[in-house]
Short mmCIF file of C-alpha atoms in Angstrom, two decimals:
data_model
loop_
_atom_site.label_atom_id
_atom_site.label_comp_id
_atom_site.label_asym_id
_atom_site.label_seq_id
_atom_site.Cartn_x
_atom_site.Cartn_y
_atom_site.Cartn_z
CA CYS A 58 0.00 0.00 0.00
CA GLY A 59 3.05 2.25 0.18
CA THR A 60 2.32 3.54 3.69
CA SER A 61 5.32 3.86 5.98
CA PHE A 62 5.31 2.89 9.64
CA LYS A 63 7.52 4.10 12.49
CA TRP A 64 7.66 1.99 15.63
CA THR A 65 8.96 4.93 17.61
CA ALA A 66 5.86 6.98 16.75
CA ALA A 67 3.37 4.16 17.44
CA PRO A 68 1.23 4.47 20.59
CA ALA A 69 1.93 2.00 23.41
CA TYR A 70 -0.23 -1.10 23.54
CA GLN A 71 -3.28 -0.74 25.77
CA ARG A 72 -4.96 -3.90 27.00
CA GLN A 73 -8.69 -3.99 26.32
CA ALA A 74 -11.52 -5.94 27.90
CA ALA A 75 -12.79 -8.82 25.79
CA ASP A 76 -16.47 -8.01 26.36
CA HIS A 77 -17.24 -8.63 22.69
CA VAL A 78 -16.22 -12.31 22.91
CA PRO A 79 -19.08 -14.60 24.01
CA SER A 80 -18.42 -16.85 26.99
CA VAL A 81 -18.09 -20.57 26.39
CA ASP A 82 -19.61 -23.08 28.76
CA LYS A 83 -17.40 -25.96 29.79
CA PRO A 84 -18.73 -29.16 28.19
CA THR A 85 -19.88 -31.95 30.44
CA ALA A 86 -17.44 -34.82 30.74
CA GLY A 87 -18.11 -37.60 28.27
CA PRO A 88 -16.56 -41.04 28.08
CA ALA A 89 -12.80 -41.22 28.53
CA PRO A 90 -10.96 -41.13 25.19
CA GLN A 91 -9.56 -44.45 24.02
CA LEU A 92 -5.81 -44.68 23.46
CA VAL A 93 -5.16 -45.64 19.85
CA MET A 94 -3.03 -48.74 19.33
CA TRP A 95 -2.19 -48.96 15.62
CA GLU A 96 -3.14 -52.62 15.12
CA TYR A 97 -3.60 -52.97 11.34
CA GLN A 98 -4.29 -56.72 11.51
CA PRO A 99 -4.66 -59.03 14.51
CA GLY A 100 -1.37 -59.08 16.42
CA SER A 101 0.47 -56.64 14.09
CA TYR A 102 1.08 -53.01 15.04
CA LEU A 103 2.70 -50.02 13.35
CA ARG A 104 5.92 -48.91 15.03
CA CYS A 105 7.82 -45.64 15.23
CA ALA A 106 10.67 -45.32 12.72
CA MET A 107 12.81 -43.63 15.39
CA CYS A 108 12.33 -45.46 18.70
CA LYS A 109 11.10 -48.70 17.06
CA ARG A 110 8.30 -49.12 19.62
CA GLY A 111 4.66 -49.74 18.80
CA ILE A 112 2.87 -46.42 18.36
CA GLU A 113 0.35 -45.37 21.00
CA GLY A 114 -1.81 -42.32 20.41
CA PRO A 115 -1.55 -40.20 17.27
CA LEU A 116 0.55 -41.41 14.34
CA PHE A 117 2.79 -38.80 12.71
CA LEU A 118 3.39 -39.60 9.02
CA CYS A 119 6.09 -37.55 7.26
CA ILE A 120 4.74 -36.14 4.00
CA ASP A 121 8.23 -35.90 2.44
CA CYS A 122 9.98 -39.14 3.44
CA PRO A 123 9.01 -42.34 1.61
CA ALA A 124 8.51 -44.31 4.83
CA CYS A 125 8.72 -42.37 8.08
CA CYS A 126 6.15 -42.48 10.83
CA ALA A 127 6.70 -41.40 14.39
CA CYS A 128 5.13 -41.58 17.81
CA LEU A 129 4.19 -38.41 19.67
CA LEU A 130 7.42 -38.22 21.67
CA CYS A 131 9.80 -38.84 18.76
CA ALA A 132 7.93 -36.48 16.43
CA ASN A 133 8.59 -33.75 18.98
CA GLY A 134 12.24 -34.67 19.55
CA LEU A 135 11.63 -36.12 23.01
CA GLY A 136 11.68 -39.88 22.34
CA SER A 137 14.45 -42.10 23.66
CA ALA A 138 15.81 -42.77 20.16
CA ALA A 139 15.80 -39.10 19.29
CA GLY A 140 17.87 -38.41 22.40
CA GLY A 141 16.63 -34.84 22.32
CA GLN A 142 18.61 -34.37 19.09
CA HIS A 143 15.85 -34.89 16.50
CA GLN A 144 14.74 -31.54 15.18
CA PRO A 145 10.93 -31.56 15.00
CA ASP A 146 11.00 -28.95 12.24
CA SER A 147 13.03 -31.27 9.96
CA HIS A 148 9.85 -33.15 8.97
CA VAL A 149 6.35 -32.06 8.01
CA PHE A 150 3.85 -34.54 9.39
CA SER A 151 0.29 -35.52 8.64
CA ILE A 152 -1.27 -36.49 11.95
CA TYR A 153 -3.67 -39.42 12.12
CA TRP A 154 -5.87 -40.34 15.07
CA LYS A 155 -7.66 -43.41 13.67
CA LEU A 156 -6.46 -46.33 11.56
CA GLU A 157 -9.38 -45.94 9.16
CA ASP A 158 -8.19 -42.39 8.33
CA LEU A 159 -4.70 -43.58 7.29
CA PRO A 160 -4.69 -44.05 3.49
CA THR A 161 -4.32 -47.70 2.50
CA ALA A 162 -1.35 -46.93 0.23
CA ASP A 163 0.49 -45.28 3.17
CA LEU A 164 -0.28 -48.23 5.47
CA GLU A 165 1.00 -50.71 2.88
CA ASN A 166 4.14 -48.59 2.37
CA LEU A 167 4.89 -48.50 6.11
CA VAL A 168 4.39 -52.27 6.46
CA SER A 169 6.51 -53.04 3.37
CA ASN A 170 9.29 -50.89 4.86
CA HIS A 171 9.26 -52.96 8.08
CA LEU A 172 7.62 -50.34 10.27
CA SER A 173 5.53 -52.95 12.02
CA THR A 174 5.92 -55.10 15.09
CA ARG A 175 4.23 -58.10 16.69
CA ARG A 176 4.85 -56.57 20.14
CA LYS A 177 1.75 -54.86 21.47
CA PRO A 178 2.44 -51.27 22.50
CA ARG A 179 2.68 -50.88 26.25
CA ALA A 180 -0.14 -48.78 27.67
CA LEU A 181 1.07 -45.46 29.01
CA GLY A 182 2.30 -45.78 32.57
CA MET A 183 2.67 -49.56 32.37
CA PRO A 184 5.82 -50.71 34.23
CA LEU A 185 8.82 -52.23 32.52
CA ALA A 186 9.32 -55.97 32.75
CA VAL A 187 12.49 -57.91 33.49
CA GLY A 188 14.09 -58.96 30.20
CA GLU A 189 12.32 -56.24 28.21
CA GLU A 190 14.49 -54.47 25.66
CA VAL A 191 14.35 -50.68 25.83
CA LEU A 192 16.37 -47.86 24.31
CA CYS A 193 18.91 -46.13 26.55
CA ASN A 194 20.57 -43.10 25.00
CA GLY A 195 19.84 -44.45 21.52
CA GLN A 196 21.31 -47.91 22.23
CA ALA A 197 19.45 -51.14 22.99
CA CYS A 198 19.50 -52.07 26.67
CA VAL A 199 17.82 -54.94 28.49
CA ILE A 200 16.15 -54.58 31.86
CA ILE A 201 17.85 -57.07 34.18
CA ARG A 202 16.44 -56.00 37.52
CA ILE A 203 13.67 -53.75 38.73
CA ASP A 204 13.72 -52.40 42.28
CA VAL A 205 10.27 -52.09 43.77
CA SER A 206 10.27 -49.96 46.88
#
């Protein structure tokens, strides 16, 4: 538009009341949401390309990589395999909440690229078991003892 602007001449911000915004009533609590386990056929689950664990919750599918899906933690750079070093802005993800929303071609591509497991994802908060393999600083470790206090 050709108009110039000078920050030094601009008036200071003045907070205003939000009387024009209608209030929103808090919805009544419905049934607890179900945690999605990405079981695409009986006993077979999709797994995260980074931490290699069965995906629980939303599935993050990279729109640029030929076969890259991630769990919530790894997609945000917080998963054990990412070690806090994965940059979340290095991928652009489509986010899926239900298996039926994932396009069949994408599901087949993930399975053909070995992003599946027979190990059922552990429900959030479920304790580790003796002999279970986990990732420790990006390397495979095996739980040999669990102290229960």
